[in-house]
Amino acid sequence: MILKAIDLSLMSEHLMTHKGVLKKLAYYYCSVKNPLLKQTIYEQFLIMRNHVHVMLKLMDPEHNEDVSVLALNQIELVDIPCPEPILRLGDKNILLEVHNTAKSMALDNFNSALKMKAPNVKSIHVQMALQQVQLEERYSELGEKVGLNQSPDTSAEEQISTIKQFEHLFHI
């Protein structure tokens, strides 16, 4: 199938982004000490590497109609070589960064899917976004465990006050 220019353009842009993100994830993987964080970074690396392979297949006019995103348990494992990192950023800083990376990649994939024309290309990018959302949730959970609560709780009073403001605004 011949793709629309927008589909090819967005995937080309994604591939360039993936190149940088994969390098960064490999560096972070080699830098962190927390085993849960290390495992989640590794899984994000595998998922994004699979996304590269999927997008390259989607670009191929001879083979782009029966392409799918692999689930994490179907992706071939790879070694990430770890030269001694020069700079240690610390697990908490890396956790904040990879959390943001997963959220950013999810948004990028969702936004691109909305612009894409080929149904299978669009669907695959939604699936890619959902994989990144799952990673973002895991990073959030890990952040909670290590004291990086990114979403403070409110009180019942604050919630009721907010409801009343909107009820007034909408004349309810």
PDB file of N, CA and C in Angstrom, residues 10-11 14 55 58 69 106 108-110 112-113 116 120-130:
ATOM      1  N   LEU A  10       5.412  11.709   9.308  1.00  0.00           N
ATOM      2  CA  LEU A  10       5.334  11.564  10.765  1.00  0.00           C
ATOM      3  C   LEU A  10       6.176  10.388  11.254  1.00  0.00           C
ATOM      4  N   MET A  11       6.166   9.288  10.517  1.00  0.00           N
ATOM      5  CA  MET A  11       6.984   8.147  10.930  1.00  0.00           C
ATOM      6  C   MET A  11       8.468   8.451  10.790  1.00  0.00           C
ATOM      7  N   HIS A  14       9.309  10.386  13.790  1.00  0.00           N
ATOM      8  CA  HIS A  14       9.342   9.493  14.958  1.00  0.00           C
ATOM      9  C   HIS A  14      10.630   8.693  15.003  1.00  0.00           C
ATOM     10  N   MET A  55       7.695   0.619  12.421  1.00  0.00           N
ATOM     11  CA  MET A  55       7.572   1.766  11.508  1.00  0.00           C
ATOM     12  C   MET A  55       8.305   1.518  10.199  1.00  0.00           C
ATOM     13  N   LEU A  58       6.034  -0.549   8.218  1.00  0.00           N
ATOM     14  CA  LEU A  58       4.901   0.244   7.737  1.00  0.00           C
ATOM     15  C   LEU A  58       5.289   1.104   6.533  1.00  0.00           C
ATOM     16  N   VAL A  69       2.071  -4.354  16.271  1.00  0.00           N
ATOM     17  CA  VAL A  69       2.990  -4.067  17.375  1.00  0.00           C
ATOM     18  C   VAL A  69       3.060  -5.313  18.244  1.00  0.00           C
ATOM     19  N   ALA A 106       4.018   8.889  24.432  1.00  0.00           N
ATOM     20  CA  ALA A 106       2.594   8.538  24.329  1.00  0.00           C
ATOM     21  C   ALA A 106       1.828   9.665  23.649  1.00  0.00           C
ATOM     22  N   ASP A 108       3.008  12.011  21.702  1.00  0.00           N
ATOM     23  CA  ASP A 108       3.466  12.131  20.322  1.00  0.00           C
ATOM     24  C   ASP A 108       2.790  11.087  19.433  1.00  0.00           C
ATOM     25  N   ASN A 109       2.714   9.849  19.932  1.00  0.00           N
ATOM     26  CA  ASN A 109       2.076   8.792  19.146  1.00  0.00           C
ATOM     27  C   ASN A 109       0.576   9.017  19.001  1.00  0.00           C
ATOM     28  N   PHE A 110      -0.096   9.448  20.070  1.00  0.00           N
ATOM     29  CA  PHE A 110      -1.534   9.735  19.974  1.00  0.00           C
ATOM     30  C   PHE A 110      -1.791  10.881  18.998  1.00  0.00           C
ATOM     31  N   SER A 112       0.067  11.958  16.555  1.00  0.00           N
ATOM     32  CA  SER A 112       0.369  11.533  15.187  1.00  0.00           C
ATOM     33  C   SER A 112      -0.736  10.637  14.646  1.00  0.00           C
ATOM     34  N   ALA A 113      -1.237   9.729  15.475  1.00  0.00           N
ATOM     35  CA  ALA A 113      -2.305   8.831  15.024  1.00  0.00           C
ATOM     36  C   ALA A 113      -3.509   9.631  14.557  1.00  0.00           C
ATOM     37  N   MET A 116      -2.777  10.748  11.005  1.00  0.00           N
ATOM     38  CA  MET A 116      -2.453   9.739  10.003  1.00  0.00           C
ATOM     39  C   MET A 116      -3.700   9.309   9.229  1.00  0.00           C
ATOM     40  N   ASN A 120      -4.319   1.145   9.213  1.00  0.00           N
ATOM     41  CA  ASN A 120      -3.413   0.299   9.988  1.00  0.00           C
ATOM     42  C   ASN A 120      -2.286   1.118  10.611  1.00  0.00           C
ATOM     43  N   VAL A 121      -1.805   2.137   9.929  1.00  0.00           N
ATOM     44  CA  VAL A 121      -0.750   3.000  10.463  1.00  0.00           C
ATOM     45  C   VAL A 121      -1.292   3.760  11.673  1.00  0.00           C
ATOM     46  N   LYS A 122      -2.497   4.266  11.547  1.00  0.00           N
ATOM     47  CA  LYS A 122      -3.158   4.988  12.635  1.00  0.00           C
ATOM     48  C   LYS A 122      -3.345   4.065  13.849  1.00  0.00           C
ATOM     49  N   SER A 123      -3.888   2.874  13.612  1.00  0.00           N
ATOM     50  CA  SER A 123      -4.152   1.922  14.696  1.00  0.00           C
ATOM     51  C   SER A 123      -2.870   1.510  15.409  1.00  0.00           C
ATOM     52  N   ILE A 124      -1.837   1.255  14.660  1.00  0.00           N
ATOM     53  CA  ILE A 124      -0.558   0.846  15.254  1.00  0.00           C
ATOM     54  C   ILE A 124       0.013   1.962  16.124  1.00  0.00           C
ATOM     55  N   HIS A 125      -0.128   3.208  15.702  1.00  0.00           N
ATOM     56  CA  HIS A 125       0.396   4.308  16.513  1.00  0.00           C
ATOM     57  C   HIS A 125      -0.419   4.511  17.794  1.00  0.00           C
ATOM     58  N   VAL A 126      -1.704   4.195  17.758  1.00  0.00           N
ATOM     59  CA  VAL A 126      -2.499   4.210  18.989  1.00  0.00           C
ATOM     60  C   VAL A 126      -1.994   3.114  19.926  1.00  0.00           C
ATOM     61  N   GLN A 127      -1.717   1.920  19.376  1.00  0.00           N
ATOM     62  CA  GLN A 127      -1.180   0.826  20.203  1.00  0.00           C
ATOM     63  C   GLN A 127       0.172   1.198  20.802  1.00  0.00           C
ATOM     64  N   MET A 128       1.018   1.846  20.009  1.00  0.00           N
ATOM     65  CA  MET A 128       2.320   2.294  20.510  1.00  0.00           C
ATOM     66  C   MET A 128       2.134   3.289  21.656  1.00  0.00           C
ATOM     67  N   ALA A 129       1.179   4.195  21.493  1.00  0.00           N
ATOM     68  CA  ALA A 129       0.905   5.183  22.538  1.00  0.00           C
ATOM     69  C   ALA A 129       0.449   4.483  23.818  1.00  0.00           C
ATOM     70  N   LEU A 130      -0.403   3.487  23.684  1.00  0.00           N
ATOM     71  CA  LEU A 130      -0.893   2.773  24.864  1.00  0.00           C
ATOM     72  C   LEU A 130       0.229   2.031  25.586  1.00  0.00           C
TER      73      LEU A 130
END
